[in-house]
Tab-separated table of C-alpha atoms in Angstrom:
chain	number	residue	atom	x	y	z
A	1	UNK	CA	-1.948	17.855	9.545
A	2	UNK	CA	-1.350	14.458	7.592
A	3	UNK	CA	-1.870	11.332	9.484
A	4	UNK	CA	-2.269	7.750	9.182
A	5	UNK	CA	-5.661	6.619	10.262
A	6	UNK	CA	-7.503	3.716	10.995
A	7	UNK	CA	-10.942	4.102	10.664
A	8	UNK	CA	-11.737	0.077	11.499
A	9	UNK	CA	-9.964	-2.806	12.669
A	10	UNK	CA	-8.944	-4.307	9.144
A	11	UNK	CA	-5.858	-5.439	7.445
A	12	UNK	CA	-3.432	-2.837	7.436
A	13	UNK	CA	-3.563	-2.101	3.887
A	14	UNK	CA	-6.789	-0.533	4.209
A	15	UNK	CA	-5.498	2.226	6.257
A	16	UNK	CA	-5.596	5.925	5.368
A	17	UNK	CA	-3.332	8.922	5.171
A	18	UNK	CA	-5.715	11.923	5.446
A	19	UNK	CA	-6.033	15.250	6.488
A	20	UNK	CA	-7.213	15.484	9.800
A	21	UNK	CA	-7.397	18.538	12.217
A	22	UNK	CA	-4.222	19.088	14.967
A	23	UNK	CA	-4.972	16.958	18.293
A	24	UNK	CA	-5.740	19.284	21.152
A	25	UNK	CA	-3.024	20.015	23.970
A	26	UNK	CA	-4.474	19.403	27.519
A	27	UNK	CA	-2.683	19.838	30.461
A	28	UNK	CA	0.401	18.453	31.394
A	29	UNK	CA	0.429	17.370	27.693
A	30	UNK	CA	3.464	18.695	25.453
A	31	UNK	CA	2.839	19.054	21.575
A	32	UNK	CA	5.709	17.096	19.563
A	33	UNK	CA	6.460	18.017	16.142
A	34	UNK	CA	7.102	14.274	14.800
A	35	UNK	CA	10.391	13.787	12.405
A	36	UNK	CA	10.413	10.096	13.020
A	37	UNK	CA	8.384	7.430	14.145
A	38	UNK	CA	9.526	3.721	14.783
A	39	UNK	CA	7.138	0.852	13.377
A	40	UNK	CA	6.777	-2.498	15.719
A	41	UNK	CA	5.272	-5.530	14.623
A	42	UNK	CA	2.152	-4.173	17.583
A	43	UNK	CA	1.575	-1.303	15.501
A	44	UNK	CA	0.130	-4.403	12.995
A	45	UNK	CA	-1.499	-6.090	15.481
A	46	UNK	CA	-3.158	-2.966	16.853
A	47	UNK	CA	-5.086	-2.055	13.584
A	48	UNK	CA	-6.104	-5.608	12.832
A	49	UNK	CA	-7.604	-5.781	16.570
A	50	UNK	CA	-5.251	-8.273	16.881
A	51	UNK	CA	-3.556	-6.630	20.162
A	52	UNK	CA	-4.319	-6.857	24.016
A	53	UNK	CA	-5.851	-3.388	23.918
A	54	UNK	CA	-8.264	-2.162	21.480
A	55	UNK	CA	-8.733	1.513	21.515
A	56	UNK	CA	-11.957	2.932	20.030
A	57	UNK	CA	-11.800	3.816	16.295
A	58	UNK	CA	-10.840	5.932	14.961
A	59	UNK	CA	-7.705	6.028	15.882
A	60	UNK	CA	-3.905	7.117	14.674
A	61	UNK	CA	-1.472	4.190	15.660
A	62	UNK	CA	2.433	4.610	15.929
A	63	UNK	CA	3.692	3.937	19.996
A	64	UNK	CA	6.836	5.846	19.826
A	65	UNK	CA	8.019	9.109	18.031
A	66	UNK	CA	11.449	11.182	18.018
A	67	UNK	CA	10.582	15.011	17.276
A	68	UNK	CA	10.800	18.457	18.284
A	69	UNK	CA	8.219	19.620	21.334
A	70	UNK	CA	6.463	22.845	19.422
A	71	UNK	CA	3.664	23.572	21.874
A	72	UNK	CA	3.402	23.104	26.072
A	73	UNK	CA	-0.150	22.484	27.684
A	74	UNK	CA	-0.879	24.020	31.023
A	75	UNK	CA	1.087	23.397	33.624
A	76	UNK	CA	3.949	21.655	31.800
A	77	UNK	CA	7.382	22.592	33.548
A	78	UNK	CA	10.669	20.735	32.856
A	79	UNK	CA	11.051	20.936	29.250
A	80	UNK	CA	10.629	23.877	26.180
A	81	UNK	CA	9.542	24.380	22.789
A	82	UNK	CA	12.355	23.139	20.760
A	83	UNK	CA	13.728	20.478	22.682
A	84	UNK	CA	14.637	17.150	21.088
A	85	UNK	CA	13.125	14.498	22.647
A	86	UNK	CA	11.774	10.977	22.223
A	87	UNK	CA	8.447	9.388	23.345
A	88	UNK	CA	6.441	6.609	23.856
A	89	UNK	CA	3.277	7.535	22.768
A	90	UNK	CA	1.424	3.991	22.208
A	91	UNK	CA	-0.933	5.690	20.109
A	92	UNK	CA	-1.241	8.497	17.291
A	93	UNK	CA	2.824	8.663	16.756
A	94	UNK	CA	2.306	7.887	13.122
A	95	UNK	CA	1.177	12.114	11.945
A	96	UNK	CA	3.192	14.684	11.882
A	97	UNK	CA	2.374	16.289	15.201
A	98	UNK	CA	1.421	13.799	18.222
A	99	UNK	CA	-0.148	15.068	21.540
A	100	UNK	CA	2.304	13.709	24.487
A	101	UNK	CA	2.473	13.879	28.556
A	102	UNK	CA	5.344	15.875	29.425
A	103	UNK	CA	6.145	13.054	32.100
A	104	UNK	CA	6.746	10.597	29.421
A	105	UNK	CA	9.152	12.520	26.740
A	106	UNK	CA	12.935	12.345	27.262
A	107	UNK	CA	15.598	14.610	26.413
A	108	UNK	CA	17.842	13.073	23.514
A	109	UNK	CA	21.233	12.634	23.444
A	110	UNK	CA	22.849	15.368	20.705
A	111	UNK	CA	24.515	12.731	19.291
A	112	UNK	CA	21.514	10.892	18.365
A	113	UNK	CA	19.624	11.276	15.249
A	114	UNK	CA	15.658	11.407	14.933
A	115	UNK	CA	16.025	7.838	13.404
A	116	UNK	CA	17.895	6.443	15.777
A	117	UNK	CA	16.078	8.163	18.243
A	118	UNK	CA	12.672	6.424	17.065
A	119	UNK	CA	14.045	3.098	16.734
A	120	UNK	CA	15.133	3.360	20.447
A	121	UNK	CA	12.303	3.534	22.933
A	122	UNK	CA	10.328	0.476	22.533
A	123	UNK	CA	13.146	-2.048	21.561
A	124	UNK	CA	15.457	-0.870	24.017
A	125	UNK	CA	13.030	-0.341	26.691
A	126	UNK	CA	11.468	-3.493	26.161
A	127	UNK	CA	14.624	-5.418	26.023
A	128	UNK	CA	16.493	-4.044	28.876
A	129	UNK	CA	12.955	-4.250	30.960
A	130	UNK	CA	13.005	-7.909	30.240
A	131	UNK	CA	16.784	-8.353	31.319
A	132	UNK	CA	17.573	-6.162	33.978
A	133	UNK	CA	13.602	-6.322	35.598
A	134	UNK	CA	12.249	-9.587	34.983
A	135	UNK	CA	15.500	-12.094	34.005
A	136	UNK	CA	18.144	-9.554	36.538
A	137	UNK	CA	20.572	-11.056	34.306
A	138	UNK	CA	24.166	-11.130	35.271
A	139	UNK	CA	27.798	-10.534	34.260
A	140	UNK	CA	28.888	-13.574	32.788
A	141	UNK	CA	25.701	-15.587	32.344
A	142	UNK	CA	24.413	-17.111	28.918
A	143	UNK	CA	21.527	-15.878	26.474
A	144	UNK	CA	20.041	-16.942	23.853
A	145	UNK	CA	18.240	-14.886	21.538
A	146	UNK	CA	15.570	-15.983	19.187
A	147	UNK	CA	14.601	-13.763	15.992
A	148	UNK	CA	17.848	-12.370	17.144
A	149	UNK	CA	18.141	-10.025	13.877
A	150	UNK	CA	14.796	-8.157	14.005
A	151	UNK	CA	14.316	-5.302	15.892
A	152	UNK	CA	14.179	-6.424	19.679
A	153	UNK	CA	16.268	-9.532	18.874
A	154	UNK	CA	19.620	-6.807	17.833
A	155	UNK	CA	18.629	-4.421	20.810
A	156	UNK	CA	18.676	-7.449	23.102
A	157	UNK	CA	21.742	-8.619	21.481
A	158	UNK	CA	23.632	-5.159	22.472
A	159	UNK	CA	22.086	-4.510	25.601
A	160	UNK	CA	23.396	-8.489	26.563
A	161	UNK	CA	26.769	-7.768	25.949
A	162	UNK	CA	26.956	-4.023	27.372
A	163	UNK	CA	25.420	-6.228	30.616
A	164	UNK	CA	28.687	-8.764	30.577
A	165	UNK	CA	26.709	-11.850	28.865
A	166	UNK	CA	28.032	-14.420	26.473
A	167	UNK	CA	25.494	-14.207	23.856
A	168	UNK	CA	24.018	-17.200	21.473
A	169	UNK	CA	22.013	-15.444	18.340
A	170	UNK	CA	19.938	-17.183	16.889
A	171	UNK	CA	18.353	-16.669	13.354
A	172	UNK	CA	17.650	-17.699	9.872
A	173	UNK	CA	19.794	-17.067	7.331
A	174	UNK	CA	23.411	-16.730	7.300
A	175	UNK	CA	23.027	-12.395	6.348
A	176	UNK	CA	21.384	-12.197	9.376
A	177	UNK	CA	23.756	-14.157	11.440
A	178	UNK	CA	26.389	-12.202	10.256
A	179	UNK	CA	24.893	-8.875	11.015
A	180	UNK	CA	24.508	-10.484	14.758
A	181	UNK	CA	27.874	-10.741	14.762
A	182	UNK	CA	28.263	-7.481	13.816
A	183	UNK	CA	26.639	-6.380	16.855
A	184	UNK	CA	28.117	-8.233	19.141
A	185	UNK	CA	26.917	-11.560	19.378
A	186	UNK	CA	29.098	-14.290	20.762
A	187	UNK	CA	28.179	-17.502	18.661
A	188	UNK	CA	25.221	-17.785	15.812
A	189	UNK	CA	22.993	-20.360	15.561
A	190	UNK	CA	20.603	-21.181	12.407
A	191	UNK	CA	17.403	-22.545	13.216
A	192	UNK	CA	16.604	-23.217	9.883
A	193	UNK	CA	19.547	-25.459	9.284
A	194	UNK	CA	20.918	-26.466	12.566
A	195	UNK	CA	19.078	-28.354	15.795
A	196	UNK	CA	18.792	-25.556	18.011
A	197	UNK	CA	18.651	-27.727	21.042
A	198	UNK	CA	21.459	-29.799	19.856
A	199	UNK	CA	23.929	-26.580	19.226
A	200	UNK	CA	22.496	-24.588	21.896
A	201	UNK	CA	23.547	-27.545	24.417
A	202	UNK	CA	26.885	-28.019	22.150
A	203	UNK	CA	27.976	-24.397	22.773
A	204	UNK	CA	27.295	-24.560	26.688
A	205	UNK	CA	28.955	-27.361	27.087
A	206	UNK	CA	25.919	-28.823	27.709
A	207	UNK	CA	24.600	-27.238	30.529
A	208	UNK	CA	22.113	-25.066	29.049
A	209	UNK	CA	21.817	-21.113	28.678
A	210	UNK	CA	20.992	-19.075	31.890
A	211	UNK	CA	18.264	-16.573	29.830
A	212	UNK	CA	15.985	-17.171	26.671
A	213	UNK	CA	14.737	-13.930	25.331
A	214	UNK	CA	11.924	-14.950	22.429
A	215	UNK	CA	10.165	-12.418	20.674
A	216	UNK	CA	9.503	-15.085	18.416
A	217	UNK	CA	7.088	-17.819	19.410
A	218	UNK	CA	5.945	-20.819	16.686
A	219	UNK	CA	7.976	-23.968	16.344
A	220	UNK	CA	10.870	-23.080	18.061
A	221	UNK	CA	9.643	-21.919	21.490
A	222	UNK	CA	9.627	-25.356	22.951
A	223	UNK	CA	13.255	-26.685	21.748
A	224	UNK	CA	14.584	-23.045	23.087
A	225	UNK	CA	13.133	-23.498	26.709
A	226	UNK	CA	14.630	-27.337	26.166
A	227	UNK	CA	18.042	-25.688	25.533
A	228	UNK	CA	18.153	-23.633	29.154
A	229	UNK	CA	19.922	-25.111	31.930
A	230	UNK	CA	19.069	-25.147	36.096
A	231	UNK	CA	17.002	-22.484	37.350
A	232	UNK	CA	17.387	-20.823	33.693
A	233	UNK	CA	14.843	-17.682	32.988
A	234	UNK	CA	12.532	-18.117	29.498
A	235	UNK	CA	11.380	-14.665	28.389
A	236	UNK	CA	8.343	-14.651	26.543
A	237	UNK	CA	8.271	-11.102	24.835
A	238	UNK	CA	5.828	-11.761	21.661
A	239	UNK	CA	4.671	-13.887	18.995
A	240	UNK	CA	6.031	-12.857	15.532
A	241	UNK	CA	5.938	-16.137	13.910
A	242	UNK	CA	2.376	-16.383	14.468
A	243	UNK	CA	1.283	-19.364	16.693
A	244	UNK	CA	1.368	-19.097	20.288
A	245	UNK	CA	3.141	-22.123	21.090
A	246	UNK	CA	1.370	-24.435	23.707
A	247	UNK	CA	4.349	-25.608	26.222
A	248	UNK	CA	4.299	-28.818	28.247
A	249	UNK	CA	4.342	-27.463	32.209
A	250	UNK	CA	6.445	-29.519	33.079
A	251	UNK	CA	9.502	-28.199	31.335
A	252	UNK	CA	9.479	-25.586	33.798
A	253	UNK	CA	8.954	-28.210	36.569
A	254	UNK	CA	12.585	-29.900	35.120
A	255	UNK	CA	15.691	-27.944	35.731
A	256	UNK	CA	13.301	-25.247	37.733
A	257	UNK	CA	13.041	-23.022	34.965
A	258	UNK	CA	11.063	-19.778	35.171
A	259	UNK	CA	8.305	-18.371	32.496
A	260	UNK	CA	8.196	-15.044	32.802
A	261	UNK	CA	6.357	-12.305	30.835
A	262	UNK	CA	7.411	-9.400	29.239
A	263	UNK	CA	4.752	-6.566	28.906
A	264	UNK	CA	6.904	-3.369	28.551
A	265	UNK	CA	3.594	-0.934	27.669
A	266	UNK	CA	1.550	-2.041	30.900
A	267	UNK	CA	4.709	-1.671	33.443
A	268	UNK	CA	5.717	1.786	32.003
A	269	UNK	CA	2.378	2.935	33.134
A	270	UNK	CA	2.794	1.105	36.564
A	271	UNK	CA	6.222	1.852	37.109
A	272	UNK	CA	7.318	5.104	35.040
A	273	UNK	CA	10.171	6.397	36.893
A	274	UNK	CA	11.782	2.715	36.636
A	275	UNK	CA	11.201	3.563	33.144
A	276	UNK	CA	13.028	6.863	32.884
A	277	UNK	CA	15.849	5.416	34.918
A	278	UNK	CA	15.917	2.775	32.868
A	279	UNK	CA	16.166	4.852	29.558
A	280	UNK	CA	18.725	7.200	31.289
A	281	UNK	CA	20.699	3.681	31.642
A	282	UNK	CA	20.228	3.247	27.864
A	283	UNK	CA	21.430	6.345	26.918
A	284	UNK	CA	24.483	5.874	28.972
A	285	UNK	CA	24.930	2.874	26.945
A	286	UNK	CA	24.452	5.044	23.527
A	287	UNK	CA	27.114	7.444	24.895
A	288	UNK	CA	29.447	5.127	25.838
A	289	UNK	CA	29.435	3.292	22.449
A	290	UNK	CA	27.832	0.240	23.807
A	291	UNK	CA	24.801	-0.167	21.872
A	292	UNK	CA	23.873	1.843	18.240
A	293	UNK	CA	20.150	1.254	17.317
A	294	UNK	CA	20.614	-0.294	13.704
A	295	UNK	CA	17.711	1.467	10.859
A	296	UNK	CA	17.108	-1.214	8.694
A	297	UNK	CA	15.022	0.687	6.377
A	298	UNK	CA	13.365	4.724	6.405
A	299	UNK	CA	9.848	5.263	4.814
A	300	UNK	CA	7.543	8.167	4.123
A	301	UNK	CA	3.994	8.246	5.952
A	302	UNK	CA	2.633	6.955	2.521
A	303	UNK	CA	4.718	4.035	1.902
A	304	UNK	CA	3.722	2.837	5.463
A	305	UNK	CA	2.467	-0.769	3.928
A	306	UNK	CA	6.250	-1.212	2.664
A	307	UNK	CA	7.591	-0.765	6.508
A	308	UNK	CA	4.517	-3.050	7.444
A	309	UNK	CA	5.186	-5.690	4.552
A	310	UNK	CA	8.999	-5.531	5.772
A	311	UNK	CA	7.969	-6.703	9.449
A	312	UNK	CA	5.897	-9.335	8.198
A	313	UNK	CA	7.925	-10.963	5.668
A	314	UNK	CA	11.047	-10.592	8.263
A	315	UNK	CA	13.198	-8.554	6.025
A	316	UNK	CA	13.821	-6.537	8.151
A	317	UNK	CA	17.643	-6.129	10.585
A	318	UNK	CA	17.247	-3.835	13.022
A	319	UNK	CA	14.415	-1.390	13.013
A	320	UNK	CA	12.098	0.624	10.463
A	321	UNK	CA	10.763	3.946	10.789
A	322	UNK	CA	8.791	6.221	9.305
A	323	UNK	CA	9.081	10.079	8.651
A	324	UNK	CA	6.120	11.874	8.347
């Protein structure tokens, strides 16, 4: 089977698509056909041994697939060969078969395509981890959303208005404010052009926002947790500008405001059938019309440095896949 490999941590355009022999099936393991796979900005950090975890090389990267299952390991009851499903798979998504445990594959909604479908488990499951779990936001409270076009930033966008939020987006350009809108959000907010303190403030009256959800980091970490009001909840989720910022203590110390962390991977494997309630809850959402994931782009396993490239020079609204 054809898979992308990488051999050594490196930049990510010295990965390989090769040949490489079909992963075995051990038990309790279901064998997924892949016919789309979702690229994160992780996935970038992961070959580079830039993540939290490094695995041992080599390795396949790729954390989350849609497919068809088209082989069951020992032991494996609840699901059948040619059943859609999604998965998070943290590694070896990015091939055209991937080795998963049947506890962690989900039965897809029929009206949800393999695109959609692999541009739903991590962003959505991150996201609605970080609001429901760790911010328990509420009908009628304030967020606002940093990098709020990317792929995380629209899912938290949806999943903040199917909640009952008022939601502030916040990004750079006026395209991607308007394809905020699109989705849902409430008021826009350009960072590169406006004082995102000063507006944030402006549009709440001046009592701050309730959540920050920032996928972002850099420069405009510590004028977002500025913006949030008494008792407000700051969401660190990632780092995509780069820099981790450094953030005077005693902001949280004023107003009581609450740092929290957002590590969707590690608390799926603590706390997986919070997990699969939560993605039922997401799919309820898809049903009901409430959220849509948005494909910003579709690649082939070789033109996996043009997904990559897309993440990194943030061209990207919504999410990018890749079809092996």
């Amino acid at each position: 089977m054809r898979a992308l490999v990488c051999k050594e941590f490196a930049p990510y355009d010295q990965l390989s698509v090769e040949d490489v022999p079909e992963p075995p099936l051990g038990e309790g393991f279901v064998m997924v056909e892949v016919k789309a796979a979702g690229v994160n900005f992780p996935d970038i950090l992961l070959v580079e041994g830039k993540y939290q975890m490094k695995p041992p090389t080599p390795f396949v990267p790729g954390m989350e697939v849609a497919g068809v299952i088209s082989g069951l390991g020992e032991g494996v009851q609840g699901v059948k060969a040619g059943d859609r499903v999604i998965a998070a798979t943290m590694l070896g998504g990015f091939a055209e078969k991937a080795p998963v445990p049947a506890s962690q594959v989900v039965p897809m909604p029929e009206a949800m395509s393999f695109e959609e479908g692999a541009a739903l488990t991590t962003i959505y499951g991150t996201s609605y981890h970080a609001l429901k779990d760790r911010a328990r936001l509420k009908e009628g409270e304030t967020i606002l959303v940093l990098g709020a076009a990317g792929g995380v930033g629209i899912a938290t966008v949806q999943l903040a208005k199917a909640m009952g939020a008022r939601v502030i987006a916040a990004a750079s350009s006026a395209e991607k404010l308007e394809f905020c809108k699109q989705n849902g959000a409430d008021e826009v907010i350009n960072y590169t052009e406006e004082d995102l303190k000063a507006r944030t403030k402006e549009l709440t009256g001046g009592k701050g926002v309730d959540v920050v959800y920032d996928p972002v980091g850099g420069d405009f970490s510590e004028a977002a947790l500025r913006a949030s009001g008494w008792d407000a909840r700051y969401l660190v989720v990632g780092f995509a500008a780069g820099p981790i910022p450094k953030i005077p203590l005693n902001l949280a110390l004023l107003n009581s405001r609450n740092i929290m962390g957002v590590f969707w991977g590690a608390w799926v494997g603590r706390e997986p059938r919070a997990n699969a309630q939560n993605l039922k809850e997401i799919f309820d959402f898809f049903e009901a019309g409430k959220l849509k994931p948005q494909i910003s782009a579709s690649y082939s396993l070789g033109d996996y440095a043009r997904a990559f490239e897309d993440l990194l020079n943030r061209r990207v609204k919504g999410k990018v896949v890749l079809t092996p």
